[in-house]
Amino acid sequence: MAVLWLDEISADDLEQVGGKGASLGELTGAGLPVPPGFVVTAGTYRSFIEEAGIDEELFEAVDVDVEDSNALADAADRAQELITETPFPDDLREEVLEAYREVGDGDAFVAVRSSATAEDLPDASFAGQQETFLNVTEGRLLERVRECWASLFTQRAIYYRQEQGFDHSAVNIAVVVQQMVDADKSGVMFTSHPSTGEPTMIVEAAWGLGEAVVSGAVSPDNYVIPRESDDEVDVTVAEKKVMHVKDEATGETVEREVPEEKRDRRVLEDEEIEALVDLGERVEDHYDQPQDVEWAIVDGDVYMLQSRPITTIDEDASASAKADLTEGLADPTKGVTDGSGTATTSSTESADTTASDEVIVDGLGSSPGTASGAAKIVSKLDDLAKVGEGDVIVTEMTMPDMVPAMKRASGIVTDEGGMTSHAAIVSRELGVPAVVGTTNATSVLEDGQVITLDGEKGHVIEGKTLEPEEETEPVEEVRPQSPVKPMTATEVKVNVSIPEAAERAAATGADGVGLLRTEHMILSLNQTPEKFIRENGEDEYVTQLVDGIRGVADEFYPRPVRVRTLDAPTDEFRQLEGGEDEPDEHNPMLGYRGIRRSLDRPDVFAHELEAFRRLYEMGYDNVEIMLPLVNDAEDVYAAKSLMRDAGIDPDKRKWGVMIETPASALAVEEMAAAGIDFASFGTNDLTQYTLAVDRNNEHVADRFDELHPAVLRLIGDVIETCREHDVDTSICGQAGSKPDMVRFLVNEGISSISANIDAVRDVQHEVKRVEQKLLLDSVR
Ligand code: PEP
Ligand code: MG
């Protein structure tokens, strides 16, 4: 049997059907309404390669030194070619197609998903490495199955198996083929309260396909259903402006406006709620723990698309929860977030109404979303211990060693800083709402006081939010649902400052990383590079860099990742162990930082370059080197020569500079002659140095204007010169996330734009709009 139907599969078939296949099979077997489908088993893949006689050649082809990037690339090409060019034997072809014809009405749209059979074994996390194809029909089914098999042999997959000590010939792959559900309505359901575990079901529902709810493109209706009392279902009907539907012609998922009469209409009928509650109870019973279920309704029939255990239940809250949980959180000091927040609780609770309207602290909204929680004033590092899950950190300015606490926090408020400060950058990447530059938060707010902050308006009010909170999942919320991502000629990339944000950044669908700041990796070591090297050795320092960069390079591979060499001002280094040896500068922003420090300490810079060399050797050919704060071609020639000394061939690798000083903007032609591949505008610094406005000084924040004509003149001239010399241009400063700047840059002909994680989607759309307008103008 080449295929196994989902209803024939049990958890024991893991080896034959992989983790995904086994879990869908288990749910089907439990009588739950899973869309029909089958699995092309791992055994089938195995006999395909064996009967065609390509198995030995395949495993020999991938038995290479994976540290040799050329050999690795050749191995992957050869292995994939062997699979995709080997025809299906007739009997197998017939069996798979026959099974397909039994799904739906014979011309169903199906999802074709890889399910590697070592996926769920300990230490073998291949998840996400293999292909998935949506909206497949008979014509391309076999080709897609073979492409899933071939995806077992991408460069990264080969590299990983080798690294983890897996024998290539021992890893197999199954392929799940499952009917896609063309939903009239869909959403998610928590079978128990997602923060307290109480028997309250929470359902979110919207029109059309589930992607709209999961991706956050639409605010869904919200239904809170007490399971153990006769209390009424608490319904909040949202205005649902858009829906995702299947395009009849192409089968692709597209976004459409919801017809006027349905926008404010309640999505779920009472009987449908009953059917969902029944389904939720069955799933919860089956797994014996609360579940987070994705569901869909087609012609009145309820389907279950996915079920996972709820991992956000707070044991303490669960123990102390009061009976009526529909009125908010059981623990008033436990924070909640919405917008882009790292919500640990559900959107689906009705709002608590304890907040007042009076703004008690005002600053710059620097990371969108609202958050409520107990304020924790952090004035020294020891205070970080008191920051619990869901608290709001209130501090003068955040520091790299606060990042773990920032991850626990539901929100962040600072006295100091602007939109490009540490607090603003890191909180945006973590998806934690933040208000910065308030000047007085640490003196006005009290430790333990419950507050709500609005990371868009920059307001802090007393008490807990009046708004209903929304459930968001930081990674899912930024993931564009195909084909929503607009194809643009100008590349849209994303900025990453902390390696932990890489997954979230990659989920935006960005075309690569336009700026990976390495200083957060170094500063989180808590020691200056010199001290770290003294205590742990050069090799360990290089390893730290390699590991940090590699995590991001992997997440994006083969999309390019532009890694900036170290650029931390001495005042940040002074906070670290070993900081006492740092120069005490009157004006660190104008001081010993960026390329000037690297050129002054080639012995230390050599370790950074060694990290790049190792990454290239390991096959990370998507890594690019970016030099910060250069002023002229002399800086560039000096750095280029150090690259050569470190064993990096500048003619073979992509490297370039940041344009952050007026001097560098004026010298770009000479730098082009020095061989740079790209010039990237660091508008945070370019603005500060052009206008003489300290970017971190809240007293002059209103004068910090990246769109000032002087800044735009420099940028426009650089783009023009670079175009003449075939040098790519990009922006990686905060202004790349602003629509006005995006419009200006695309009109000027910039090659790529790198935005903050939360802004990528809007920037993609803005770029598309401007490009289309340019095209239209050219033909009109
Ligand atoms: C910039 O200056 O615009 C930039 C991106 O670098 P940083 O903010 O790290 O100085
Ligand atoms: Mg800069």
XYZ file of N, CA, C and O and ligand atoms in Angstrom, residues 420 425 515 517 519 564 567 593 658 660 681-686 695 732-734, ligand 1:
90
model
N 14.527 55.338 18.292
C 15.627 54.468 17.877
C 16.457 54.023 19.083
O 17.587 53.581 18.945
N 13.747 49.709 20.053
C 14.138 48.683 19.064
C 13.810 47.283 19.578
O 13.185 46.477 18.901
N 19.446 44.577 8.166
C 20.383 44.952 9.230
C 20.262 43.950 10.368
O 19.197 43.814 10.969
N 22.004 43.654 13.852
C 22.933 44.371 14.738
C 23.655 43.346 15.607
O 23.014 42.623 16.361
N 25.800 44.083 18.014
C 26.163 44.547 19.373
C 25.269 43.969 20.457
O 25.706 43.754 21.579
N 25.921 43.607 10.428
C 26.751 44.782 10.664
C 27.832 44.470 11.684
O 27.558 43.850 12.711
N 29.072 48.003 16.526
C 28.919 49.458 16.606
C 28.232 49.823 17.914
O 27.067 50.207 17.924
N 33.467 54.492 18.208
C 32.472 53.470 17.876
C 32.560 53.113 16.393
O 33.226 53.780 15.619
N 27.413 51.450 5.671
C 26.252 52.236 6.066
C 26.546 53.697 5.757
O 27.668 54.160 5.947
N 25.866 56.898 7.197
C 25.333 57.414 8.468
C 25.856 58.794 8.805
O 25.431 59.394 9.791
N 21.379 53.250 4.097
C 21.199 54.459 4.897
C 20.847 54.125 6.336
O 19.808 53.507 6.597
N 21.724 54.537 7.237
C 21.416 54.447 8.656
C 20.854 55.808 9.041
O 21.574 56.689 9.508
N 19.566 55.971 8.804
C 18.975 57.312 8.968
C 18.893 57.756 10.423
O 18.724 58.932 10.688
N 19.023 56.807 11.358
C 19.003 57.227 12.764
C 20.213 58.121 13.014
O 20.112 59.200 13.596
N 21.363 57.647 12.546
C 22.568 58.443 12.731
C 22.685 59.548 11.685
O 23.088 60.665 11.997
N 22.317 59.242 10.455
C 22.459 60.270 9.411
C 21.654 61.519 9.785
O 22.107 62.645 9.593
N 19.887 61.747 18.889
C 18.739 60.867 18.641
C 18.115 60.305 19.913
O 16.979 59.849 19.900
N 18.239 51.084 6.424
C 18.007 50.181 7.552
C 17.758 50.967 8.831
O 17.641 50.394 9.902
N 17.667 52.289 8.724
C 17.296 53.093 9.890
C 15.788 53.003 10.096
O 15.050 52.529 9.219
N 15.362 53.493 11.233
C 13.957 53.444 11.625
C 13.039 54.084 10.574
O 11.896 53.653 10.387
C 21.086 53.935 11.960
O 21.938 54.683 12.435
O 20.115 54.316 11.280
C 21.188 52.494 12.207
C 20.378 51.658 11.598
O 22.094 52.067 13.121
P 21.894 52.162 14.720
O 20.476 52.569 14.954
O 22.205 50.838 15.256
O 22.898 53.209 15.068
